Every structure is written in C-alpha cells, then in structure tokens.
Amino acid sequence: MKIAATVLDREEIEARVKVLGQQITEDYQGKKLVLIGILNGAFIFLADLAREIQLAVEIDFIRVASYGKAAASSGSVVLRKEPDLDLVGKHVLLVEDIIDSGLTMAWLREYFLTKQQVASVKTCALIDKKERRATDVQTDYVGFNVEQGFLVGYGLDYAQNYRNLPKVCALEL
Ligand code: IMP
Ligand code: MG
C-alpha cells in the first residue's frame, strides 16, 4: 500500500474552504448556527472552515461508528458520542470529511431531525465521492467532487494513519 497521486493540494483546499465559509456566512445571517464535526475525520476541515465563517457559531462534535469492511460503510451506524450542546431551536450544520455511500450522513440527518428539536439540519462535506453512493441523501455544501479512489490526508485516514498530511492523496490499496 502506498500513497499515489495528489488529488487536492493545499492551496486549492484553502481557496475552496474560503468560498464555502463565505457561502455559509451569507446563508446563516441572523441565525443560531451550530457546527457539528463528525469525528475523527472532520477535525481539520472543521478547524479551517470555522475560521472562514464570519458569524457567532457554536461548535460541537459527534462520533459514530459504522461496522463493515475496513474501507467501506456497512450502513449500520452506532452512536459513540453525542453532542453536549443544547441544540433546541438551533440550525445545525453537519461537517464531514467525505461522503461515500452516504449511509452515515443519512443516519445522522435522521438522528438530528428526530432526536433533537433543531430548527434545521444541513450538511457540508469536503469531498463528495459518488462512486459508491447508496442513498439519495443530498449534501448542501460540497468542497470537491471526486469520482473514485480511497483518499487520505487533511483529516482522512486509512487505519488511523495519514490524517496529518496537509493535502489529500489517493491511496493505492
Ligand atoms: P459513508 O457512510 O459510506 O458515506 O462513509 C463515510 C465515512 O467513511 C467517512 O466519514 C469516512 O470516515 C469514511 N470514508 C469513506 N471514503 C473514504 C476515503 O476515501 N478515505 C477515508 N475515509 C473514507
Ligand atoms: Mg468519517
């Protein structure tokens, strides 16, 4: 297994995150916005995105596990850590590193819509990878569309490695 080509370099990620931050700033004017990072993958993206949003925001995290083969989601999602913030009446923006099958995001949307009395739930993913999409879940803010491949870096891991790469690379499995 080795790191193959660079898929997204540092500069293009930075430029795109700025634009996403501007869009979110415009869309959530006057609203109580809470960014919910999906651990662990979203930690770097959330840190950069949050600093491009020119609004008062609250930030919290959720952790879920999905059981299945190492590089693919099974769809059976288990909640590992709930957000601690009171989300009643607030606008939730779920921040994710990558949407693959979409099963995790579909589960999370449902969780926030039913378990907590939130005002709205939207999703923001750095990468939308459509190759293995298994739901019709829509991502409201997408950084990049990538057709295929297993990606690492900028928070994305393979077996907990490579998260600290400053860019996104494809892994040759
Ligand atoms: P989904 O439920 O199939 O959409 O899975 C989403 C989760 O799988 C992401 O939050 C990632 O943790 C992981 N994942 C999917 N594709 C990749 C990838 O290419 N690299 C690293 N993690 C991935
Ligand atoms: Mg993840």
CSV table of C-alpha atoms and ligand atoms in Angstrom, one decimal:
chain,number,residue,atom,x,y,z
A,1,MET,CA,0.0,0.0,0.0
A,2,LYS,CA,1.4,3.4,-0.9
A,3,ILE,CA,0.4,7.0,-1.4
A,4,ALA,CA,-0.2,7.6,-5.0
A,5,ALA,CA,-1.2,10.9,-6.7
A,6,THR,CA,-2.1,14.2,-5.0
A,7,VAL,CA,-5.8,14.7,-5.5
A,8,LEU,CA,-6.3,18.1,-3.8
A,9,ASP,CA,-3.3,20.2,-3.0
A,10,ARG,CA,-3.1,22.5,0.0
A,11,GLU,CA,-3.7,25.7,-2.0
A,12,GLU,CA,-6.9,24.5,-3.7
A,13,ILE,CA,-8.3,23.2,-0.4
A,14,GLU,CA,-7.6,26.6,1.2
A,15,ALA,CA,-9.2,28.5,-1.6
A,16,ARG,CA,-12.3,26.3,-1.6
A,17,VAL,CA,-12.7,26.4,2.1
A,18,LYS,CA,-12.7,30.2,2.0
A,19,VAL,CA,-15.6,30.1,-0.6
A,20,LEU,CA,-17.6,27.6,1.5
A,21,GLY,CA,-17.1,29.8,4.6
A,22,GLN,CA,-18.4,32.9,2.7
A,23,GLN,CA,-21.5,31.0,1.4
A,24,ILE,CA,-22.3,29.7,4.9
A,25,THR,CA,-21.8,33.2,6.3
A,26,GLU,CA,-24.3,34.6,3.8
A,27,ASP,CA,-26.8,31.8,4.3
A,28,TYR,CA,-26.9,31.8,8.1
A,29,GLN,CA,-27.1,35.6,8.7
A,30,GLY,CA,-29.2,36.2,11.8
A,31,LYS,CA,-29.5,32.5,12.7
A,32,LYS,CA,-28.2,30.5,15.6
A,33,LEU,CA,-25.7,28.2,13.8
A,34,VAL,CA,-24.0,25.2,15.4
A,35,LEU,CA,-21.3,23.4,13.5
A,36,ILE,CA,-21.2,19.7,14.4
A,37,GLY,CA,-18.0,18.0,13.4
A,38,ILE,CA,-18.1,14.3,12.7
A,39,LEU,CA,-15.2,12.7,14.5
A,40,ASN,CA,-12.5,11.9,13.7
A,41,GLY,CA,-12.2,12.7,10.0
A,42,ALA,CA,-13.7,16.2,10.1
A,43,PHE,CA,-11.4,17.8,12.7
A,44,ILE,CA,-9.0,19.6,10.3
A,45,PHE,CA,-11.7,20.7,7.8
A,46,LEU,CA,-13.9,22.0,10.7
A,47,ALA,CA,-11.0,23.9,12.2
A,48,ASP,CA,-10.3,25.6,8.8
A,49,LEU,CA,-13.9,26.1,7.8
A,50,ALA,CA,-14.9,27.6,11.2
A,51,ARG,CA,-12.3,30.3,10.8
A,52,GLU,CA,-13.8,31.3,7.4
A,53,ILE,CA,-17.3,31.8,8.8
A,54,GLN,CA,-17.9,35.4,9.9
A,55,LEU,CA,-20.7,34.7,12.3
A,56,ALA,CA,-21.0,33.8,16.0
A,57,VAL,CA,-21.1,30.0,15.9
A,58,GLU,CA,-21.2,27.2,18.5
A,59,ILE,CA,-19.1,24.1,17.8
A,60,ASP,CA,-19.5,20.6,19.0
A,61,PHE,CA,-18.8,17.1,17.8
A,62,ILE,CA,-20.4,13.7,17.3
A,63,ARG,CA,-18.8,10.3,16.9
A,64,VAL,CA,-20.4,7.4,15.2
A,65,ALA,CA,-19.0,4.0,14.2
A,66,SER,CA,-20.2,2.1,11.2
A,67,TYR,CA,-19.4,-1.6,11.1
A,68,GLY,CA,-18.3,-3.3,7.9
A,69,LYS,CA,-15.3,-3.8,5.8
A,70,ALA,CA,-12.4,-1.5,6.6
A,71,ALA,CA,-12.7,0.7,3.5
A,72,ALA,CA,-16.5,0.7,3.1
A,73,SER,CA,-19.5,1.5,5.2
A,74,SER,CA,-21.9,-1.2,6.3
A,75,GLY,CA,-24.8,1.2,6.9
A,76,SER,CA,-25.3,0.0,10.5
A,77,VAL,CA,-24.3,3.1,12.4
A,78,VAL,CA,-23.7,3.1,16.1
A,79,LEU,CA,-23.6,6.3,18.1
A,80,ARG,CA,-20.4,6.6,20.2
A,81,LYS,CA,-20.5,10.2,21.4
A,82,GLU,CA,-23.5,12.6,21.4
A,83,PRO,CA,-23.1,16.4,21.1
A,84,ASP,CA,-23.3,18.0,24.5
A,85,LEU,CA,-24.7,21.4,23.4
A,86,ASP,CA,-28.3,22.2,23.7
A,87,LEU,CA,-29.5,22.2,20.1
A,88,VAL,CA,-33.1,23.1,20.5
A,89,GLY,CA,-34.2,25.8,18.1
A,90,LYS,CA,-30.7,26.0,16.5
A,91,HIS,CA,-29.6,25.5,12.9
A,92,VAL,CA,-27.2,22.5,12.7
A,93,LEU,CA,-24.6,22.2,10.0
A,94,LEU,CA,-23.0,18.8,10.0
A,95,VAL,CA,-19.4,18.9,8.9
A,96,GLU,CA,-18.0,15.7,7.4
A,97,ASP,CA,-14.7,14.9,5.7
A,98,ILE,CA,-16.1,12.7,2.9
A,99,ILE,CA,-19.4,11.3,1.8
A,100,ASP,CA,-19.0,7.8,0.3
A,101,SER,CA,-22.1,5.5,0.4
A,102,GLY,CA,-24.0,8.3,2.1
A,103,LEU,CA,-25.3,5.9,4.7
A,104,THR,CA,-23.6,7.6,7.7
A,105,MET,CA,-24.9,11.1,6.6
A,106,ALA,CA,-28.4,9.7,6.0
A,107,TRP,CA,-28.4,8.3,9.5
A,108,LEU,CA,-27.0,11.5,11.1
A,109,ARG,CA,-29.6,13.7,9.4
A,110,GLU,CA,-32.3,11.5,10.7
A,111,TYR,CA,-30.8,11.5,14.2
A,112,PHE,CA,-30.7,15.3,14.4
A,113,LEU,CA,-34.1,15.7,12.8
A,114,THR,CA,-35.8,13.3,15.2
A,115,LYS,CA,-33.8,13.1,18.4
A,116,GLN,CA,-33.2,16.8,18.9
A,117,GLN,CA,-35.7,19.6,18.3
A,118,VAL,CA,-33.4,21.5,15.9
A,119,ALA,CA,-34.5,24.3,13.6
A,120,SER,CA,-32.8,22.8,10.6
A,121,VAL,CA,-30.1,20.3,9.6
A,122,LYS,CA,-27.8,20.8,6.6
A,123,THR,CA,-24.6,19.1,5.6
A,124,CYS,CA,-21.2,20.2,4.5
A,125,ALA,CA,-18.6,17.8,3.2
A,126,LEU,CA,-15.1,18.5,2.0
A,127,ILE,CA,-15.4,15.7,-0.6
A,128,ASP,CA,-18.4,14.1,-2.2
A,129,LYS,CA,-17.4,10.8,-3.7
A,130,LYS,CA,-20.3,9.4,-5.8
A,131,GLU,CA,-18.9,6.1,-7.0
A,132,ARG,CA,-20.5,4.0,-4.2
A,133,ARG,CA,-23.5,6.2,-3.3
A,134,ALA,CA,-26.2,4.0,-1.8
A,135,THR,CA,-28.7,6.7,-0.7
A,136,ASP,CA,-30.3,9.8,-2.2
A,137,VAL,CA,-29.0,12.0,0.6
A,138,GLN,CA,-28.1,15.4,-0.7
A,139,THR,CA,-25.1,17.4,0.5
A,140,ASP,CA,-25.8,21.1,0.9
A,141,TYR,CA,-22.2,22.4,0.7
A,142,VAL,CA,-19.6,20.4,-1.2
A,143,GLY,CA,-16.0,21.2,-1.3
A,144,PHE,CA,-14.9,18.9,-4.1
A,145,ASN,CA,-16.5,16.2,-6.2
A,146,VAL,CA,-14.1,13.3,-6.6
A,147,GLU,CA,-15.2,10.3,-8.7
A,148,GLN,CA,-13.4,7.4,-7.1
A,149,GLY,CA,-10.5,6.2,-5.1
A,150,PHE,CA,-9.6,5.8,-1.4
A,151,LEU,CA,-8.4,9.2,-0.2
A,152,VAL,CA,-6.2,10.1,2.8
A,153,GLY,CA,-4.9,13.3,4.3
A,154,TYR,CA,-6.4,16.6,5.7
A,155,GLY,CA,-8.2,14.5,8.3
A,156,LEU,CA,-9.0,11.5,6.2
A,157,ASP,CA,-7.4,8.3,7.3
A,158,TYR,CA,-6.6,4.8,6.4
A,159,ALA,CA,-6.5,2.6,9.5
A,160,GLN,CA,-6.0,5.9,11.5
A,161,ASN,CA,-2.9,6.9,9.6
A,162,TYR,CA,-2.2,9.8,7.2
A,163,ARG,CA,-4.7,12.2,8.9
A,164,ASN,CA,-2.0,14.8,9.3
A,165,LEU,CA,-1.0,15.0,5.6
A,166,PRO,CA,-1.6,18.7,4.6
A,167,LYS,CA,-3.2,17.7,1.3
A,168,VAL,CA,-5.5,14.9,0.0
A,169,CYS,CA,-3.9,12.0,-1.8
A,170,ALA,CA,-5.1,8.8,-3.2
A,171,LEU,CA,-4.0,5.6,-1.6
A,172,GLU,CA,-3.1,2.5,-3.7
A,173,LEU,CA,-4.6,-0.3,-1.7
B,1,IMP,P1,-20.3,6.5,4.1
B,1,IMP,O1,-21.3,6.2,5.2
B,1,IMP,O2,-20.1,5.3,3.2
B,1,IMP,O3,-20.7,7.8,3.3
B,1,IMP,O4,-19.0,6.7,4.8
B,1,IMP,C1,-18.5,7.8,5.2
B,1,IMP,C2,-17.3,7.6,6.1
B,1,IMP,O5,-16.4,6.6,5.6
B,1,IMP,C3,-16.4,8.9,6.1
B,1,IMP,O6,-16.8,9.7,7.2
B,1,IMP,C4,-15.1,8.4,6.2
B,1,IMP,O7,-14.7,8.2,7.6
B,1,IMP,C5,-15.1,7.0,5.6
B,1,IMP,N1,-14.5,7.1,4.2
B,1,IMP,C6,-15.2,6.9,3.1
B,1,IMP,N2,-14.4,7.0,2.0
B,1,IMP,C7,-13.2,7.3,2.5
B,1,IMP,C8,-12.0,7.6,1.8
B,1,IMP,O8,-11.8,7.6,0.6
B,1,IMP,N3,-10.9,7.9,2.7
B,1,IMP,C9,-11.1,7.9,4.0
B,1,IMP,N4,-12.2,7.6,4.7
B,1,IMP,C10,-13.3,7.3,3.9
B,2,MG,MG,-15.7,10.0,8.9
